[in-house]
mmCIF file of C-alpha atoms in Angstrom:
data_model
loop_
_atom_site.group_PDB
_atom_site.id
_atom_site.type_symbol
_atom_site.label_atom_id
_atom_site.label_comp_id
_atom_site.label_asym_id
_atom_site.label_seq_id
_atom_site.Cartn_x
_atom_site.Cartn_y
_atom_site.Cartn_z
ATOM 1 C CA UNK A 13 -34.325 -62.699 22.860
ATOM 2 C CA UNK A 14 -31.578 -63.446 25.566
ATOM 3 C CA UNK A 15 -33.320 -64.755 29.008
ATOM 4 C CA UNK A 16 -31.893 -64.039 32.121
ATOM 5 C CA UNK A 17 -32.571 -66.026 35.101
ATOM 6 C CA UNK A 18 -33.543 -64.120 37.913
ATOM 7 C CA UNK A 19 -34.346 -65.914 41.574
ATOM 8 C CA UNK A 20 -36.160 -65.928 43.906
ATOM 9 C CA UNK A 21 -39.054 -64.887 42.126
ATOM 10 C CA UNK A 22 -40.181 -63.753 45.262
ATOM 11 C CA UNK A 23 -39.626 -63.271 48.815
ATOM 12 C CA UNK A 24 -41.718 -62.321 52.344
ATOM 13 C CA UNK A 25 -39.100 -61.272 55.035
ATOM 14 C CA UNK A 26 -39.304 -59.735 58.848
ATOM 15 C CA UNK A 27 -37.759 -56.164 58.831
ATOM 16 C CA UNK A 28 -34.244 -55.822 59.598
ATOM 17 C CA UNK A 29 -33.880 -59.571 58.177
ATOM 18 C CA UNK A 30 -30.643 -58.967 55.218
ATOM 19 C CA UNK A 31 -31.939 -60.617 51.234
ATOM 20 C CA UNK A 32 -30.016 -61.553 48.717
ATOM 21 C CA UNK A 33 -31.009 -62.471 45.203
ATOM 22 C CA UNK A 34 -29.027 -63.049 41.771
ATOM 23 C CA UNK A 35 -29.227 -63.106 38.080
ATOM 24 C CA UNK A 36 -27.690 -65.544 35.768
ATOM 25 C CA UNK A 37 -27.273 -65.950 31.715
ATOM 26 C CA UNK A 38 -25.994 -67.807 29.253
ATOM 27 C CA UNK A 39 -23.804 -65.160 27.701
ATOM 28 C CA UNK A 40 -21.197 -63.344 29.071
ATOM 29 C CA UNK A 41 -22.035 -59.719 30.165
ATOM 30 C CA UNK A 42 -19.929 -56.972 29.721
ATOM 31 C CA UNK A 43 -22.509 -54.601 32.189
ATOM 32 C CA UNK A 44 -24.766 -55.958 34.899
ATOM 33 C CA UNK A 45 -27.355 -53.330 36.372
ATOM 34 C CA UNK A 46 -29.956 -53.997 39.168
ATOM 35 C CA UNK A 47 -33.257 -51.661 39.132
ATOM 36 C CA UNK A 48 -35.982 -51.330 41.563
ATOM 37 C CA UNK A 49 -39.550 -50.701 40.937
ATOM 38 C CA UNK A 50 -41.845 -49.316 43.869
ATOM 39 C CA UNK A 51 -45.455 -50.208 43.372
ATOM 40 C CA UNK A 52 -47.248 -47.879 40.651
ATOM 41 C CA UNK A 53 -43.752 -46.574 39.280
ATOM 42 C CA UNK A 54 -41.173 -47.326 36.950
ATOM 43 C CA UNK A 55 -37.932 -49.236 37.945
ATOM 44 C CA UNK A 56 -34.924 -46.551 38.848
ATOM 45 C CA UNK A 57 -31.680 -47.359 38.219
ATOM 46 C CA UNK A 58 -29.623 -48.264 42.267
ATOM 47 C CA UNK A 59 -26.507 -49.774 41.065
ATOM 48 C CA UNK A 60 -24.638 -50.147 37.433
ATOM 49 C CA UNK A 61 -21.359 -52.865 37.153
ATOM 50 C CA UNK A 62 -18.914 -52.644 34.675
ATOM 51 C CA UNK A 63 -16.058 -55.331 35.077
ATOM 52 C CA UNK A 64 -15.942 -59.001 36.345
ATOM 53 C CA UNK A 65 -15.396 -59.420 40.062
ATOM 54 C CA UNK A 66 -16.771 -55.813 40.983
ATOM 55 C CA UNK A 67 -19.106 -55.013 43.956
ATOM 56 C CA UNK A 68 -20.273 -52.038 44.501
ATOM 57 C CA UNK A 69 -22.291 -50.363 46.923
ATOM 58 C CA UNK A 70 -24.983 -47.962 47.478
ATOM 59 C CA UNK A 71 -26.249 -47.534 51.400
ATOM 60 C CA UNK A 72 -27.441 -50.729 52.188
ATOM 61 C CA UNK A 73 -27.219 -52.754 48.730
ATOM 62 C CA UNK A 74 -24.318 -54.377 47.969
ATOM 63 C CA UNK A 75 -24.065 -56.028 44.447
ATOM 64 C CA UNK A 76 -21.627 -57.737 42.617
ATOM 65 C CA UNK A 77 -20.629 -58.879 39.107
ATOM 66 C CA UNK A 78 -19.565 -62.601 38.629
ATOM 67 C CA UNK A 79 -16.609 -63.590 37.838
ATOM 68 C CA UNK A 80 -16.986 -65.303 34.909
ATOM 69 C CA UNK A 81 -19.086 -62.704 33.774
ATOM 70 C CA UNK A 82 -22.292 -64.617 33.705
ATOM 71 C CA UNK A 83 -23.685 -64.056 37.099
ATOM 72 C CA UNK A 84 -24.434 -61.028 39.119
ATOM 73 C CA UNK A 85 -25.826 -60.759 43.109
ATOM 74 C CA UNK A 86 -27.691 -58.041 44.854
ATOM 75 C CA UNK A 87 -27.620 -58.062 48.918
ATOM 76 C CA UNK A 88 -29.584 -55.561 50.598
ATOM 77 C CA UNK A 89 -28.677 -55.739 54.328
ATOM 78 C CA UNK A 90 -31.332 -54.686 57.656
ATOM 79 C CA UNK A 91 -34.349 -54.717 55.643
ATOM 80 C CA UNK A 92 -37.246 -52.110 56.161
ATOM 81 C CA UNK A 93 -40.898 -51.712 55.079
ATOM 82 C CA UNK A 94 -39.430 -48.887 52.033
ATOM 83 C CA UNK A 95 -37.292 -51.850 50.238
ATOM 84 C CA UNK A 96 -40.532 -53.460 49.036
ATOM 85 C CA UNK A 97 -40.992 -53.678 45.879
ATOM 86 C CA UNK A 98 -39.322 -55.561 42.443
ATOM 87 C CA UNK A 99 -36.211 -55.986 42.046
ATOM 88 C CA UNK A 100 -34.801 -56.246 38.561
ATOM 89 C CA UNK A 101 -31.258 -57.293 36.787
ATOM 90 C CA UNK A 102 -30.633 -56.292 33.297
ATOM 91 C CA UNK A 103 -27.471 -57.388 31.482
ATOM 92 C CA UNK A 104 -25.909 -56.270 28.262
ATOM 93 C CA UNK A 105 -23.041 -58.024 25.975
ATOM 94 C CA UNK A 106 -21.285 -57.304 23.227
ATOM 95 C CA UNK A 107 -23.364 -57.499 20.625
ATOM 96 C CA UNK A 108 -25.265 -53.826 20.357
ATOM 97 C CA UNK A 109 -26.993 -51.593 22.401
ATOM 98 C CA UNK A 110 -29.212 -53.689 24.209
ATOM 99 C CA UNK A 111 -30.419 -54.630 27.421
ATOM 100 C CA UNK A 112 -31.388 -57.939 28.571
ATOM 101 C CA UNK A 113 -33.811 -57.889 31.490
ATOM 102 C CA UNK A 114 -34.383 -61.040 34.437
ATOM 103 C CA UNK A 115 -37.851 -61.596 35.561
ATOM 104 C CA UNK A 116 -37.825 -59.990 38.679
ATOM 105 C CA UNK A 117 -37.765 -60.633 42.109
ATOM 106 C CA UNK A 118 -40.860 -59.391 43.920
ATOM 107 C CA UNK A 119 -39.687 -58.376 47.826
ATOM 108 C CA UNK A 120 -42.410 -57.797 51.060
ATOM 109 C CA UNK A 121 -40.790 -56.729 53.690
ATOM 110 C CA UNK A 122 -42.871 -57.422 57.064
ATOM 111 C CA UNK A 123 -42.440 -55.256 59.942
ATOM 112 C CA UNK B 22 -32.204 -35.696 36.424
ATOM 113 C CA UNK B 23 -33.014 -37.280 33.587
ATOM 114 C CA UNK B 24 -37.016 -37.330 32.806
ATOM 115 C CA UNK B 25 -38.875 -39.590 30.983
ATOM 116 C CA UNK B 26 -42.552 -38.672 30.764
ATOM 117 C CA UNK B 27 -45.330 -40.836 29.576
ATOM 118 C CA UNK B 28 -48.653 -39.190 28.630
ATOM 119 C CA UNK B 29 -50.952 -41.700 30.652
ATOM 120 C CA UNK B 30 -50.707 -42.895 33.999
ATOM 121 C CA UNK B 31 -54.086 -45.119 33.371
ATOM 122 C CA UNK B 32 -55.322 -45.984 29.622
ATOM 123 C CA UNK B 33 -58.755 -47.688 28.934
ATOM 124 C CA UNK B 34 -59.690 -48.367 25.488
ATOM 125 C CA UNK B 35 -62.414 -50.929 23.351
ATOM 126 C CA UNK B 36 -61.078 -53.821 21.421
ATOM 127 C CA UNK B 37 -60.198 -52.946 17.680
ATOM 128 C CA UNK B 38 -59.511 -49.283 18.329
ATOM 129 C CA UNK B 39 -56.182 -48.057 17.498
ATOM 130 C CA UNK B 40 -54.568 -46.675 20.548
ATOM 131 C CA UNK B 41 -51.255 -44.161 20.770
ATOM 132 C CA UNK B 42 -49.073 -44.186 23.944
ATOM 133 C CA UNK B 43 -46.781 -41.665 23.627
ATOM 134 C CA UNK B 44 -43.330 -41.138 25.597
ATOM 135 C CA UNK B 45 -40.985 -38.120 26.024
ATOM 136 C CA UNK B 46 -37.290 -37.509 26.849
ATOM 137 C CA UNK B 47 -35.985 -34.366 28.079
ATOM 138 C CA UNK B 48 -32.135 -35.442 28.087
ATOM 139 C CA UNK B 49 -31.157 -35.568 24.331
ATOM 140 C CA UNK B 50 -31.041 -39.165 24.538
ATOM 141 C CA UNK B 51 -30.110 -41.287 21.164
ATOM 142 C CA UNK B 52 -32.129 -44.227 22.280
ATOM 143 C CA UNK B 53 -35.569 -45.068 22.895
ATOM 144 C CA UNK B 54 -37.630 -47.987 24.183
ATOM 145 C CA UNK B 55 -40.927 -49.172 24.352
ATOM 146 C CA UNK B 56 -41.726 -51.857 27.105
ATOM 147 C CA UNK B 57 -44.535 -54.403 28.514
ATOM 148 C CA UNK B 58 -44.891 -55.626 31.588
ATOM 149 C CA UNK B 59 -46.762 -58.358 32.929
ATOM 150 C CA UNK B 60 -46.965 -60.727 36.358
ATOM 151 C CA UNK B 61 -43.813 -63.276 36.002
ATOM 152 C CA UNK B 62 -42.670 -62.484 32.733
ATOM 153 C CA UNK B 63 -40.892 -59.233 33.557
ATOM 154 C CA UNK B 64 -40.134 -56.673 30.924
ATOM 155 C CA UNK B 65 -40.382 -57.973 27.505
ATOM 156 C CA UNK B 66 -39.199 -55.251 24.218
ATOM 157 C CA UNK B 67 -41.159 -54.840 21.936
ATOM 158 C CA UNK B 68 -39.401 -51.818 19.398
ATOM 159 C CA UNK B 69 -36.627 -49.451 20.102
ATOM 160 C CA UNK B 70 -35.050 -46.951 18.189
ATOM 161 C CA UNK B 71 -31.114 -45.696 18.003
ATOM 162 C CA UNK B 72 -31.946 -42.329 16.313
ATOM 163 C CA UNK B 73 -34.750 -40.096 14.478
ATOM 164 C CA UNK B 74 -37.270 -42.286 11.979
ATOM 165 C CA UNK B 75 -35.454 -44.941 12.800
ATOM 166 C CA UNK B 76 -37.295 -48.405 14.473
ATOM 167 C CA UNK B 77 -36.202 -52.150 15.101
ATOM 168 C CA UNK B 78 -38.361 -54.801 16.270
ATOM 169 C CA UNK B 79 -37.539 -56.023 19.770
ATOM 170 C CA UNK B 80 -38.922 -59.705 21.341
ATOM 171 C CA UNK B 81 -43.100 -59.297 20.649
ATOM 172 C CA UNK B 82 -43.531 -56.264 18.046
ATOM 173 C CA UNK B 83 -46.461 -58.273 16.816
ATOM 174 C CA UNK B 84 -49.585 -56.079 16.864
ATOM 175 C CA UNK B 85 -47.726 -52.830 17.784
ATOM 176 C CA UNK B 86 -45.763 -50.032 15.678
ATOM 177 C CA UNK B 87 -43.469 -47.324 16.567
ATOM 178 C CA UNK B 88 -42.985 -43.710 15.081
ATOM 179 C CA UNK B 89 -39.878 -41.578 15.829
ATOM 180 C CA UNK B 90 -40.388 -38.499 14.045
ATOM 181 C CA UNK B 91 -38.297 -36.324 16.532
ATOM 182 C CA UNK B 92 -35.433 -36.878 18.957
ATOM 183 C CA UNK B 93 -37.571 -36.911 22.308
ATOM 184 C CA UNK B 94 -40.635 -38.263 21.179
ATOM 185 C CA UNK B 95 -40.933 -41.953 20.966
ATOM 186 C CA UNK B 96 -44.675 -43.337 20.190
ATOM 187 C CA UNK B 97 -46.221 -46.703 20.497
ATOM 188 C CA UNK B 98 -49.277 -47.545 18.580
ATOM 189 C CA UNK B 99 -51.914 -50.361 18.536
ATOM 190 C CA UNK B 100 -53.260 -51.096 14.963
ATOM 191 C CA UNK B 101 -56.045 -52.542 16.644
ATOM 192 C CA UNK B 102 -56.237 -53.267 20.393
ATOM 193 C CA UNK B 103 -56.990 -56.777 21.514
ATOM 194 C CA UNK B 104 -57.684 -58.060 24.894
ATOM 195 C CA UNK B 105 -54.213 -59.508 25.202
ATOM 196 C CA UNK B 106 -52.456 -55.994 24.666
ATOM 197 C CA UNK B 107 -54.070 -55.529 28.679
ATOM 198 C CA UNK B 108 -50.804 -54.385 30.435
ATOM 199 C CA UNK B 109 -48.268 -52.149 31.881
ATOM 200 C CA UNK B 110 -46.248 -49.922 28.922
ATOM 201 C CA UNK B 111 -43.034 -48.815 29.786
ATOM 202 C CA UNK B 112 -40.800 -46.335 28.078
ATOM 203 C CA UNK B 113 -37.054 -45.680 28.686
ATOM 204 C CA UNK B 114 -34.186 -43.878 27.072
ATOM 205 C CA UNK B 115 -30.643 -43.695 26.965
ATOM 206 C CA UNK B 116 -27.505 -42.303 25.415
ATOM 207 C CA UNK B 117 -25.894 -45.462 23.313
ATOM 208 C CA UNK B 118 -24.724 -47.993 25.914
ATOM 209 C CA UNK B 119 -25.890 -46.784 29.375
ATOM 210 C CA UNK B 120 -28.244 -47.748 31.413
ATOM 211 C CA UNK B 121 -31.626 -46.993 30.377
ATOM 212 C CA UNK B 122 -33.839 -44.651 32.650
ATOM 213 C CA UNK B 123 -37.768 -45.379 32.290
ATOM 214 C CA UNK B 124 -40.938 -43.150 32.612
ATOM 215 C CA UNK B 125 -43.700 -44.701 35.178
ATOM 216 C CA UNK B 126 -46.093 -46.695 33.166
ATOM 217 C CA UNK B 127 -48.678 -46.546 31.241
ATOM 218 C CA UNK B 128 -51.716 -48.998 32.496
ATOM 219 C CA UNK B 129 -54.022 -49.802 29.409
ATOM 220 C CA UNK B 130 -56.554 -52.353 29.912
ATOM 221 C CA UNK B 131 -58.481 -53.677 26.503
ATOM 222 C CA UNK B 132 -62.190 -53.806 27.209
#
């Protein structure tokens, strides 16, 4: 199935430090959608792009969908110990109903 | 809200049984997923389903089946557990081209 490149795999920042991480493919995207999963739970859903160049935001996460339609970002600014966890993109195209899901980027937020 | 419900938080069954997780959707949902989850290879598909008694094999279906005898129920089976079926299941569901909300996990380990 379609791979998406998700980096860093992982990251250990100080509180109140800002993180960003991104997703790439090799097919173009028509939606780009970044989960979280807390520890013990399934990922929830924070932010859901739906055309090239968009960034949206939602409190302190900022993401955006590439331009050329391959790429998407995820910023979360001033950190705290509640944004651990892993961090997920998932991309669909244009063929079907289907998600494509990145690796995941594991965040520890230090205090 | 949107609930998915999995019938087991924490799973632990003996090689060569034949093991049912089973998911629920409360939302009407057309779609259906069935998940794994494991350290660095994020969340791989195994079957999903677009409507009632209907299945399609996702990335690793090897070793697993699906039924989808009703509209909210979506069921995962293991012929015959092995060792290397030891993971996290996740469910989701979504109407036909949205994002896909998931249940928390089932943990099974394979004794």
């Amino acid at each position: 199935g379609q791979q998406l490149n998700q980096s860093p795999q992982s990251m250990f920042i100080q509180e109140g430090e800002d993180v960003s991480m991104n997703c790439t493919s090799s097919s173009i995207f028509n939606t780009w959608l970044w989960y979280k999963q807390d520890p013990g739970e399934g990922p929830v859903l924070l932010i859901a792009l739906y055309k090239a160049g968009e960034l949206t935001s939602n409190g302190r996460l900022t993401a955006q969908f590439g331009i050329t339609r391959k790429d998407s970002f995820l910023n979360i600014s001033a950190s705290i110990p509640s944004d651990v966890g892993i961090y997920f993109c998932a991309g669909q195209g244009n063929t079907g109903n289907q998600f494509y899901f990145g690796t995941g980027t594991s965040l520890t937020v230090i205090p | 809200d949107v609930k998915v419900t999995q019938s087991s938080r924490y799973l632990v069954k003996r090689t060569g049984e034949k093991v049912f997780l089973e998911c629920v959707q409360d939302m009407d949902h057309e779609n259906m997923f069935w998940y794994r989850q494991d350290p660095g290879l994020g969340l791989r598909l195994i079957y999903f389903s677009y409507d009632v008694k209907m299945k399609e094999k996702g990335d690793i279906p090897e070793g697993y089946s699906v039924s989808r005898e009703k509209k909210e129920r979506f069921s995962l089976i293991l012929e015959s557990a092995s060792t290397n079926q030891t993971s996290m299941y996740l469910c989701a569901s979504s109407l036909p081209y949205q994002p896909q909300h998931f249940g928390d996990g089932t943990r099974l380990s394979i004794l």
